[in-house]
PDB file of C-alpha atoms and ligand atoms in Angstrom:
ATOM      1  CA  UNK A   1     -70.879  81.284 -68.702  1.00 93.00           C
ATOM      2  CA  UNK A   2     -69.761  77.720 -67.976  1.00 97.00           C
ATOM      3  CA  UNK A   3     -66.017  77.334 -67.549  1.00 98.00           C
ATOM      4  CA  UNK A   4     -64.277  74.039 -68.189  1.00 99.00           C
ATOM      5  CA  UNK A   5     -60.735  72.778 -67.689  1.00 99.00           C
ATOM      6  CA  UNK A   6     -59.868  69.795 -69.902  1.00 99.00           C
ATOM      7  CA  UNK A   7     -56.684  67.724 -69.658  1.00 99.00           C
ATOM      8  CA  UNK A   8     -55.365  65.942 -72.746  1.00 98.00           C
ATOM      9  CA  UNK A   9     -57.244  68.521 -74.800  1.00 98.00           C
ATOM     10  CA  UNK A  10     -55.208  68.266 -78.001  1.00 98.00           C
ATOM     11  CA  UNK A  11     -56.754  65.115 -79.469  1.00 98.00           C
ATOM     12  CA  UNK A  12     -59.339  62.387 -79.052  1.00 98.00           C
ATOM     13  CA  UNK A  13     -62.003  62.712 -76.390  1.00 99.00           C
ATOM     14  CA  UNK A  14     -60.415  65.776 -74.782  1.00 99.00           C
ATOM     15  CA  UNK A  15     -60.335  67.693 -78.053  1.00 98.00           C
ATOM     16  CA  UNK A  16     -63.988  66.854 -78.748  1.00 98.00           C
ATOM     17  CA  UNK A  17     -65.003  68.146 -75.314  1.00 99.00           C
ATOM     18  CA  UNK A  18     -63.265  71.434 -76.155  1.00 98.00           C
ATOM     19  CA  UNK A  19     -64.919  71.595 -79.579  1.00 98.00           C
ATOM     20  CA  UNK A  20     -68.427  70.949 -78.253  1.00 98.00           C
ATOM     21  CA  UNK A  21     -68.190  73.190 -75.185  1.00 98.00           C
ATOM     22  CA  UNK A  22     -66.753  75.933 -77.406  1.00 97.00           C
ATOM     23  CA  UNK A  23     -69.751  75.615 -79.725  1.00 97.00           C
ATOM     24  CA  UNK A  24     -72.062  76.373 -76.800  1.00 96.00           C
ATOM     25  CA  UNK A  25     -70.001  79.431 -75.820  1.00 96.00           C
ATOM     26  CA  UNK A  26     -68.194  78.081 -72.752  1.00 98.00           C
ATOM     27  CA  UNK A  27     -64.889  79.415 -71.399  1.00 98.00           C
ATOM     28  CA  UNK A  28     -62.370  76.635 -71.891  1.00 98.00           C
ATOM     29  CA  UNK A  29     -58.937  76.104 -70.386  1.00 99.00           C
ATOM     30  CA  UNK A  30     -57.475  73.529 -72.768  1.00 99.00           C
ATOM     31  CA  UNK A  31     -54.464  71.799 -71.225  1.00 99.00           C
ATOM     32  CA  UNK A  32     -52.059  69.605 -73.138  1.00 98.00           C
ATOM     33  CA  UNK A  33     -48.438  68.547 -73.123  1.00 98.00           C
ATOM     34  CA  UNK A  34     -47.321  70.621 -76.067  1.00 98.00           C
ATOM     35  CA  UNK A  35     -49.587  73.567 -76.949  1.00 98.00           C
ATOM     36  CA  UNK A  36     -47.160  74.784 -79.631  1.00 98.00           C
ATOM     37  CA  UNK A  37     -47.773  71.600 -81.619  1.00 98.00           C
ATOM     38  CA  UNK A  38     -51.519  71.327 -80.900  1.00 98.00           C
ATOM     39  CA  UNK A  39     -52.557  72.542 -84.351  1.00 98.00           C
ATOM     40  CA  UNK A  40     -56.219  71.474 -84.232  1.00 98.00           C
ATOM     41  CA  UNK A  41     -56.651  73.077 -80.824  1.00 98.00           C
ATOM     42  CA  UNK A  42     -54.940  76.280 -81.950  1.00 98.00           C
ATOM     43  CA  UNK A  43     -57.285  76.426 -84.940  1.00 98.00           C
ATOM     44  CA  UNK A  44     -60.280  76.202 -82.575  1.00 97.00           C
ATOM     45  CA  UNK A  45     -58.861  78.805 -80.208  1.00 98.00           C
ATOM     46  CA  UNK A  46     -57.870  81.416 -82.806  1.00 97.00           C
ATOM     47  CA  UNK A  47     -61.396  82.657 -83.659  1.00 96.00           C
ATOM     48  CA  UNK A  48     -62.729  82.167 -80.093  1.00 97.00           C
ATOM     49  CA  UNK A  49     -61.996  85.701 -78.896  1.00 97.00           C
ATOM     50  CA  UNK A  50     -60.020  84.398 -75.903  1.00 97.00           C
ATOM     51  CA  UNK A  51     -62.714  81.969 -74.767  1.00 98.00           C
ATOM     52  CA  UNK A  52     -60.400  79.038 -75.469  1.00 98.00           C
ATOM     53  CA  UNK A  53     -56.908  79.338 -74.044  1.00 98.00           C
ATOM     54  CA  UNK A  54     -54.158  76.738 -74.352  1.00 98.00           C
ATOM     55  CA  UNK A  55     -52.053  75.732 -71.372  1.00 98.00           C
ATOM     56  CA  UNK A  56     -49.053  73.482 -70.963  1.00 98.00           C
ATOM     57  CA  UNK A  57     -49.627  70.461 -68.716  1.00 99.00           C
ATOM     58  CA  UNK A  58     -47.749  67.209 -68.228  1.00 98.00           C
ATOM     59  CA  UNK A  59     -50.077  65.384 -65.843  1.00 98.00           C
ATOM     60  CA  UNK A  60     -47.443  62.997 -64.492  1.00 98.00           C
ATOM     61  CA  UNK A  61     -45.367  65.947 -63.270  1.00 98.00           C
ATOM     62  CA  UNK A  62     -46.636  67.354 -59.957  1.00 98.00           C
ATOM     63  CA  UNK A  63     -44.732  70.596 -60.596  1.00 98.00           C
ATOM     64  CA  UNK A  64     -46.479  71.035 -63.947  1.00 98.00           C
ATOM     65  CA  UNK A  65     -49.891  70.618 -62.297  1.00 99.00           C
ATOM     66  CA  UNK A  66     -48.971  73.080 -59.547  1.00 98.00           C
ATOM     67  CA  UNK A  67     -47.665  75.568 -62.121  1.00 98.00           C
ATOM     68  CA  UNK A  68     -50.940  75.465 -64.056  1.00 99.00           C
ATOM     69  CA  UNK A  69     -52.928  75.912 -60.839  1.00 98.00           C
ATOM     70  CA  UNK A  70     -50.831  79.013 -60.109  1.00 98.00           C
ATOM     71  CA  UNK A  71     -51.219  80.293 -63.684  1.00 98.00           C
ATOM     72  CA  UNK A  72     -55.002  80.014 -63.340  1.00 98.00           C
ATOM     73  CA  UNK A  73     -55.205  81.288 -59.757  1.00 98.00           C
ATOM     74  CA  UNK A  74     -58.208  83.553 -59.336  1.00 96.00           C
ATOM     75  CA  UNK A  75     -60.102  81.837 -62.161  1.00 98.00           C
ATOM     76  CA  UNK A  76     -63.433  80.115 -61.533  1.00 98.00           C
ATOM     77  CA  UNK A  77     -63.775  76.621 -62.994  1.00 98.00           C
ATOM     78  CA  UNK A  78     -67.161  74.902 -63.072  1.00 98.00           C
ATOM     79  CA  UNK A  79     -66.105  71.553 -64.520  1.00 99.00           C
ATOM     80  CA  UNK A  80     -62.722  69.843 -64.293  1.00 99.00           C
ATOM     81  CA  UNK A  81     -62.485  67.075 -66.892  1.00 99.00           C
ATOM     82  CA  UNK A  82     -59.723  64.637 -65.959  1.00 99.00           C
ATOM     83  CA  UNK A  83     -59.390  63.127 -69.410  1.00 98.00           C
ATOM     84  CA  UNK A  84     -55.667  62.574 -70.140  1.00 98.00           C
ATOM     85  CA  UNK A  85     -54.911  58.884 -70.054  1.00 98.00           C
ATOM     86  CA  UNK A  86     -52.879  56.090 -71.577  1.00 97.00           C
ATOM     87  CA  UNK A  87     -53.816  52.536 -72.398  1.00 92.00           C
ATOM     88  CA  UNK A  88     -50.498  50.917 -71.558  1.00 85.00           C
ATOM     89  CA  UNK A  89     -50.950  47.223 -72.198  1.00 70.00           C
ATOM     90  CA  UNK A  90     -54.546  47.331 -73.415  1.00 57.00           C
ATOM     91  CA  UNK A  91     -54.476  44.807 -76.230  1.00 60.00           C
ATOM     92  CA  UNK A  92     -51.678  42.501 -75.219  1.00 59.00           C
ATOM     93  CA  UNK A  93     -50.856  40.601 -72.092  1.00 60.00           C
ATOM     94  CA  UNK A  94     -47.533  41.780 -70.762  1.00 58.00           C
ATOM     95  CA  UNK A  95     -46.053  39.961 -67.809  1.00 65.00           C
ATOM     96  CA  UNK A  96     -45.501  42.435 -64.970  1.00 68.00           C
ATOM     97  CA  UNK A  97     -43.645  45.313 -66.556  1.00 80.00           C
ATOM     98  CA  UNK A  98     -43.056  47.533 -63.520  1.00 83.00           C
ATOM     99  CA  UNK A  99     -42.096  50.641 -65.493  1.00 86.00           C
ATOM    100  CA  UNK A 100     -45.229  50.381 -67.625  1.00 88.00           C
ATOM    101  CA  UNK A 101     -47.472  49.792 -64.615  1.00 90.00           C
ATOM    102  CA  UNK A 102     -45.995  52.799 -62.812  1.00 93.00           C
ATOM    103  CA  UNK A 103     -46.534  55.025 -65.859  1.00 95.00           C
ATOM    104  CA  UNK A 104     -50.137  53.861 -66.287  1.00 95.00           C
ATOM    105  CA  UNK A 105     -50.896  54.360 -62.584  1.00 97.00           C
ATOM    106  CA  UNK A 106     -49.212  57.758 -62.450  1.00 98.00           C
ATOM    107  CA  UNK A 107     -51.091  58.984 -65.529  1.00 98.00           C
ATOM    108  CA  UNK A 108     -54.524  57.424 -64.996  1.00 98.00           C
ATOM    109  CA  UNK A 109     -54.821  57.434 -61.192  1.00 98.00           C
ATOM    110  CA  UNK A 110     -52.440  59.756 -59.371  1.00 98.00           C
ATOM    111  CA  UNK A 111     -52.624  62.622 -61.871  1.00 98.00           C
ATOM    112  CA  UNK A 112     -56.434  63.049 -61.720  1.00 99.00           C
ATOM    113  CA  UNK A 113     -56.229  63.061 -57.918  1.00 98.00           C
ATOM    114  CA  UNK A 114     -53.474  65.686 -57.963  1.00 98.00           C
ATOM    115  CA  UNK A 115     -55.549  67.758 -60.396  1.00 99.00           C
ATOM    116  CA  UNK A 116     -58.523  67.656 -58.037  1.00 98.00           C
ATOM    117  CA  UNK A 117     -56.365  68.697 -55.078  1.00 98.00           C
ATOM    118  CA  UNK A 118     -54.651  71.533 -56.926  1.00 98.00           C
ATOM    119  CA  UNK A 119     -57.801  72.890 -58.570  1.00 99.00           C
ATOM    120  CA  UNK A 120     -60.098  72.706 -55.555  1.00 98.00           C
ATOM    121  CA  UNK A 121     -59.837  76.510 -55.006  1.00 98.00           C
ATOM    122  CA  UNK A 122     -60.735  77.199 -58.656  1.00 98.00           C
ATOM    123  CA  UNK A 123     -63.704  74.798 -58.451  1.00 98.00           C
ATOM    124  CA  UNK A 124     -64.863  76.460 -55.244  1.00 98.00           C
ATOM    125  CA  UNK A 125     -65.003  79.744 -57.140  1.00 98.00           C
ATOM    126  CA  UNK A 126     -67.201  78.109 -59.808  1.00 98.00           C
ATOM    127  CA  UNK A 127     -70.892  77.345 -59.615  1.00 97.00           C
ATOM    128  CA  UNK A 128     -71.004  73.571 -60.236  1.00 98.00           C
ATOM    129  CA  UNK A 129     -67.969  72.012 -58.514  1.00 98.00           C
ATOM    130  CA  UNK A 130     -67.909  69.047 -60.910  1.00 99.00           C
ATOM    131  CA  UNK A 131     -64.875  66.771 -61.126  1.00 99.00           C
ATOM    132  CA  UNK A 132     -65.534  64.507 -64.104  1.00 99.00           C
ATOM    133  CA  UNK A 133     -63.089  61.633 -64.350  1.00 99.00           C
ATOM    134  CA  UNK A 134     -62.926  59.818 -67.658  1.00 99.00           C
ATOM    135  CA  UNK A 135     -62.933  56.228 -66.511  1.00 98.00           C
ATOM    136  CA  UNK A 136     -63.720  53.187 -68.642  1.00 98.00           C
ATOM    137  CA  UNK A 137     -66.122  50.269 -68.677  1.00 97.00           C
ATOM    138  CA  UNK A 138     -62.937  48.250 -68.291  1.00 95.00           C
ATOM    139  CA  UNK A 139     -62.579  49.603 -64.759  1.00 97.00           C
ATOM    140  CA  UNK A 140     -65.405  47.212 -63.879  1.00 97.00           C
ATOM    141  CA  UNK A 141     -64.514  43.700 -62.666  1.00 93.00           C
ATOM    142  CA  UNK A 142     -67.198  42.372 -65.014  1.00 92.00           C
ATOM    143  CA  UNK A 143     -65.148  43.483 -68.012  1.00 87.00           C
ATOM    144  CA  UNK A 144     -61.904  41.640 -67.261  1.00 86.00           C
ATOM    145  CA  UNK A 145     -60.771  39.522 -70.218  1.00 85.00           C
ATOM    146  CA  UNK A 146     -57.297  38.630 -69.008  1.00 83.00           C
ATOM    147  CA  UNK A 147     -55.586  41.340 -71.034  1.00 83.00           C
ATOM    148  CA  UNK A 148     -55.058  45.045 -70.467  1.00 88.00           C
ATOM    149  CA  UNK A 149     -54.579  44.279 -66.806  1.00 88.00           C
ATOM    150  CA  UNK A 150     -52.634  47.445 -65.912  1.00 90.00           C
ATOM    151  CA  UNK A 151     -55.183  49.623 -67.741  1.00 93.00           C
ATOM    152  CA  UNK A 152     -58.196  47.934 -66.119  1.00 94.00           C
ATOM    153  CA  UNK A 153     -56.549  48.105 -62.699  1.00 94.00           C
ATOM    154  CA  UNK A 154     -55.769  51.789 -63.224  1.00 96.00           C
ATOM    155  CA  UNK A 155     -59.372  52.646 -64.048  1.00 98.00           C
ATOM    156  CA  UNK A 156     -60.622  50.609 -61.060  1.00 98.00           C
ATOM    157  CA  UNK A 157     -58.122  52.501 -58.880  1.00 98.00           C
ATOM    158  CA  UNK A 158     -59.242  55.811 -60.416  1.00 98.00           C
ATOM    159  CA  UNK A 159     -62.827  54.888 -59.525  1.00 98.00           C
ATOM    160  CA  UNK A 160     -61.909  53.923 -55.985  1.00 98.00           C
ATOM    161  CA  UNK A 161     -59.709  56.949 -55.267  1.00 98.00           C
ATOM    162  CA  UNK A 162     -62.231  59.369 -56.724  1.00 98.00           C
ATOM    163  CA  UNK A 163     -65.041  57.671 -54.828  1.00 98.00           C
ATOM    164  CA  UNK A 164     -62.969  58.348 -51.715  1.00 98.00           C
ATOM    165  CA  UNK A 165     -62.671  61.995 -52.697  1.00 98.00           C
ATOM    166  CA  UNK A 166     -66.416  62.172 -53.278  1.00 98.00           C
ATOM    167  CA  UNK A 167     -66.939  61.060 -49.674  1.00 98.00           C
ATOM    168  CA  UNK A 168     -64.239  63.353 -48.284  1.00 98.00           C
ATOM    169  CA  UNK A 169     -65.587  66.465 -50.032  1.00 98.00           C
ATOM    170  CA  UNK A 170     -69.328  65.730 -50.049  1.00 96.00           C
ATOM    171  CA  UNK A 171     -70.182  68.330 -47.403  1.00 97.00           C
ATOM    172  CA  UNK A 172     -68.669  71.027 -49.634  1.00 97.00           C
ATOM    173  CA  UNK A 173     -71.104  70.348 -52.485  1.00 97.00           C
ATOM    174  CA  UNK A 174     -68.601  68.794 -54.855  1.00 98.00           C
ATOM    175  CA  UNK A 175     -69.868  66.397 -57.528  1.00 98.00           C
ATOM    176  CA  UNK A 176     -67.158  63.822 -58.195  1.00 99.00           C
ATOM    177  CA  UNK A 177     -68.115  61.261 -60.836  1.00 99.00           C
ATOM    178  CA  UNK A 178     -66.382  58.592 -62.874  1.00 99.00           C
ATOM    179  CA  UNK A 179     -67.754  58.187 -66.385  1.00 99.00           C
ATOM    180  CA  UNK A 180     -67.248  55.482 -69.002  1.00 98.00           C
ATOM    181  CA  UNK A 181     -67.358  57.160 -72.434  1.00 98.00           C
ATOM    182  CA  UNK A 182     -68.080  53.929 -74.312  1.00 98.00           C
ATOM    183  CA  UNK A 183     -65.858  52.637 -77.117  1.00 98.00           C
ATOM    184  CA  UNK A 184     -64.870  55.872 -78.890  1.00 98.00           C
ATOM    185  CA  UNK A 185     -62.988  56.244 -82.174  1.00 98.00           C
ATOM    186  CA  UNK A 186     -59.700  57.861 -81.165  1.00 98.00           C
ATOM    187  CA  UNK A 187     -56.005  57.050 -81.519  1.00 97.00           C
ATOM    188  CA  UNK A 188     -56.437  54.861 -78.430  1.00 95.00           C
ATOM    189  CA  UNK A 189     -59.283  52.854 -79.930  1.00 95.00           C
ATOM    190  CA  UNK A 190     -59.435  53.409 -83.712  1.00 96.00           C
ATOM    191  CA  UNK A 191     -61.845  50.549 -84.480  1.00 96.00           C
ATOM    192  CA  UNK A 192     -64.372  51.644 -81.857  1.00 98.00           C
ATOM    193  CA  UNK A 193     -68.126  51.793 -82.427  1.00 97.00           C
ATOM    194  CA  UNK A 194     -68.912  55.346 -81.292  1.00 98.00           C
ATOM    195  CA  UNK A 195     -67.827  58.603 -82.884  1.00 98.00           C
ATOM    196  CA  UNK A 196     -66.345  61.237 -80.565  1.00 98.00           C
ATOM    197  CA  UNK A 197     -69.228  63.542 -81.592  1.00 98.00           C
ATOM    198  CA  UNK A 198     -71.780  61.044 -80.297  1.00 98.00           C
ATOM    199  CA  UNK A 199     -70.032  59.985 -77.066  1.00 99.00           C
ATOM    200  CA  UNK A 200     -69.080  63.488 -75.975  1.00 98.00           C
ATOM    201  CA  UNK A 201     -72.512  64.840 -76.939  1.00 98.00           C
ATOM    202  CA  UNK A 202     -74.092  62.167 -74.731  1.00 98.00           C
ATOM    203  CA  UNK A 203     -71.681  62.854 -71.846  1.00 99.00           C
ATOM    204  CA  UNK A 204     -72.390  66.588 -72.049  1.00 98.00           C
ATOM    205  CA  UNK A 205     -76.094  65.845 -71.556  1.00 98.00           C
ATOM    206  CA  UNK A 206     -75.232  63.745 -68.493  1.00 98.00           C
ATOM    207  CA  UNK A 207     -72.971  66.524 -67.145  1.00 98.00           C
ATOM    208  CA  UNK A 208     -75.644  69.186 -67.678  1.00 98.00           C
ATOM    209  CA  UNK A 209     -78.004  67.271 -65.373  1.00 98.00           C
ATOM    210  CA  UNK A 210     -75.566  66.281 -62.621  1.00 98.00           C
ATOM    211  CA  UNK A 211     -76.513  67.248 -59.077  1.00 98.00           C
ATOM    212  CA  UNK A 212     -74.972  66.525 -55.687  1.00 98.00           C
ATOM    213  CA  UNK A 213     -77.179  63.403 -55.613  1.00 98.00           C
ATOM    214  CA  UNK A 214     -74.842  61.995 -58.294  1.00 98.00           C
ATOM    215  CA  UNK A 215     -71.712  62.535 -56.209  1.00 98.00           C
ATOM    216  CA  UNK A 216     -69.613  59.343 -56.165  1.00 98.00           C
ATOM    217  CA  UNK A 217     -71.355  57.611 -59.063  1.00 98.00           C
ATOM    218  CA  UNK A 218     -69.601  55.388 -61.614  1.00 98.00           C
ATOM    219  CA  UNK A 219     -71.812  55.874 -64.647  1.00 98.00           C
ATOM    220  CA  UNK A 220     -71.676  55.631 -68.413  1.00 98.00           C
ATOM    221  CA  UNK A 221     -72.344  58.040 -71.266  1.00 98.00           C
ATOM    222  CA  UNK A 222     -76.041  57.101 -71.151  1.00 98.00           C
ATOM    223  CA  UNK A 223     -76.265  57.922 -67.414  1.00 98.00           C
ATOM    224  CA  UNK A 224     -76.543  54.253 -66.504  1.00 98.00           C
ATOM    225  CA  UNK A 225     -74.741  53.047 -63.394  1.00 98.00           C
ATOM    226  CA  UNK A 226     -71.813  50.749 -64.137  1.00 98.00           C
ATOM    227  CA  UNK A 227     -71.228  47.811 -61.811  1.00 97.00           C
ATOM    228  CA  UNK A 228     -67.946  48.307 -59.958  1.00 97.00           C
TER     229      UNK A 228
HETATM  230  N1  NAP B   1     -61.301  55.859 -76.739  1.00 90.13           N
HETATM  231  C1  NAP B   1     -61.964  54.980 -75.986  1.00 90.13           C
HETATM  232  O1  NAP B   1     -62.639  54.049 -76.481  1.00 90.13           O
HETATM  233  C2  NAP B   1     -61.940  55.105 -74.495  1.00 90.13           C
HETATM  234  C3  NAP B   1     -62.770  54.236 -73.755  1.00 90.13           C
HETATM  235  C4  NAP B   1     -62.774  54.328 -72.381  1.00 90.13           C
HETATM  236  C5  NAP B   1     -61.996  55.290 -71.760  1.00 90.13           C
HETATM  237  N2  NAP B   1     -61.185  56.139 -72.500  1.00 90.13           N
HETATM  238  C6  NAP B   1     -60.411  57.134 -71.770  1.00 90.13           C
HETATM  239  O2  NAP B   1     -60.610  58.405 -72.349  1.00 90.13           O
HETATM  240  C7  NAP B   1     -59.478  59.236 -72.100  1.00 90.13           C
HETATM  241  C8  NAP B   1     -59.021  59.886 -73.403  1.00 90.13           C
HETATM  242  O3  NAP B   1     -58.669  58.829 -74.287  1.00 90.13           O
HETATM  243  P1  NAP B   1     -58.669  59.004 -75.873  1.00 90.13           P
HETATM  244  O4  NAP B   1     -59.425  57.853 -76.410  1.00 90.13           O
HETATM  245  O5  NAP B   1     -59.033  60.378 -76.273  1.00 90.13           O
HETATM  246  O6  NAP B   1     -57.118  58.702 -76.128  1.00 90.13           O
HETATM  247  P2  NAP B   1     -56.031  59.409 -77.063  1.00 90.13           P
HETATM  248  O7  NAP B   1     -56.631  59.775 -78.353  1.00 90.13           O
HETATM  249  O8  NAP B   1     -54.869  58.470 -77.008  1.00 90.13           O
HETATM  250  O9  NAP B   1     -55.682  60.760 -76.263  1.00 90.13           O
HETATM  251  C9  NAP B   1     -55.047  60.701 -75.019  1.00 90.13           C
HETATM  252  C10 NAP B   1     -54.839  62.118 -74.544  1.00 90.13           C
HETATM  253  O10 NAP B   1     -54.211  62.059 -73.243  1.00 90.13           O
HETATM  254  C11 NAP B   1     -53.057  62.875 -73.293  1.00 90.13           C
HETATM  255  N3  NAP B   1     -52.019  62.421 -72.354  1.00 90.13           N
HETATM  256  C12 NAP B   1     -51.536  61.171 -72.191  1.00 90.13           C
HETATM  257  N4  NAP B   1     -50.564  61.157 -71.263  1.00 90.13           N
HETATM  258  C13 NAP B   1     -50.436  62.455 -70.832  1.00 90.13           C
HETATM  259  C14 NAP B   1     -49.598  63.093 -69.893  1.00 90.13           C
HETATM  260  N5  NAP B   1     -48.677  62.404 -69.204  1.00 90.13           N
HETATM  261  N6  NAP B   1     -49.742  64.431 -69.694  1.00 90.13           N
HETATM  262  C15 NAP B   1     -50.669  65.123 -70.386  1.00 90.13           C
HETATM  263  N7  NAP B   1     -51.489  64.582 -71.311  1.00 90.13           N
HETATM  264  C16 NAP B   1     -51.361  63.249 -71.532  1.00 90.13           C
HETATM  265  C17 NAP B   1     -52.563  62.763 -74.726  1.00 90.13           C
HETATM  266  O11 NAP B   1     -51.626  63.792 -75.001  1.00 90.13           O
HETATM  267  P3  NAP B   1     -50.437  63.621 -76.107  1.00 90.13           P
HETATM  268  O12 NAP B   1     -51.051  63.934 -77.443  1.00 90.13           O
HETATM  269  O13 NAP B   1     -49.412  64.606 -75.666  1.00 90.13           O
HETATM  270  O14 NAP B   1     -49.976  62.190 -76.014  1.00 90.13           O
HETATM  271  C18 NAP B   1     -53.890  62.916 -75.456  1.00 90.13           C
HETATM  272  O15 NAP B   1     -54.284  64.248 -75.492  1.00 90.13           O
HETATM  273  C19 NAP B   1     -58.434  58.339 -71.454  1.00 90.13           C
HETATM  274  O16 NAP B   1     -58.463  58.525 -70.050  1.00 90.13           O
HETATM  275  C20 NAP B   1     -58.914  56.935 -71.812  1.00 90.13           C
HETATM  276  O17 NAP B   1     -58.470  55.956 -70.889  1.00 90.13           O
HETATM  277  C21 NAP B   1     -61.149  56.062 -73.848  1.00 90.13           C
END
């Protein structure tokens, strides 16, 4: 049985990953900031017979990540989905707001890296060793429009740091990829073109076919390479 750990699992893209993997019978560790208030997630988990469990995780807090790794010690995880993210200044230009930049970088770049480090033992116990990082087309230099600069920079930095990890861990059969989900209708992007059902369904097909030959790729939901 495939086992999946999803961050930011309570809504948006993360929630849809949980819903779709649950429908195929996977074991899901659904991590979010406030499980007690994650009503939709609780409703999915209740009839799952323990296949979906909810876990508290604040990704910007190293201690919270370490605590979850301890809580799940001994578990095998096939796919880590680093999904939790914030848009920061996406739709407006904000002159250098240091606090905002630090929050965006901590959430979108440092946290996924910390997750990979802390969950390496769990992934080694699994069969696929996939670290799937939810990036964005806006991590590509080709997509700069002069706004959302902190967000775009954070996704480019996520791509670069995870590419580094893909090189560092390649001899241990890890598959580290950065994936652009497309414009998906969520709280972050309500006017977007794609439904979560469609984007996550497409990404699941990509994930199902990943091999070590894909390690280090920056790809999109249609398995097309994205220009860095
Ligand atoms: N939607 C799009 O069009 C699109 C396109 C490209 C990339 N993405 C990426 O896809 C990912 C998911 O985005 P989404 O569209 O689903 O956005 P969303 O609906 O705003 O959901 C964001 C999720 O991240 C969680 N999160 C944020 N900061 C967190 C923290 N410090 N600790 C733990 N969880 C945290 C949120 O939890 P709370 O509910 O507690 O805030 C929520 O579950 C992000 O990485 C985003 O950059 C989205």
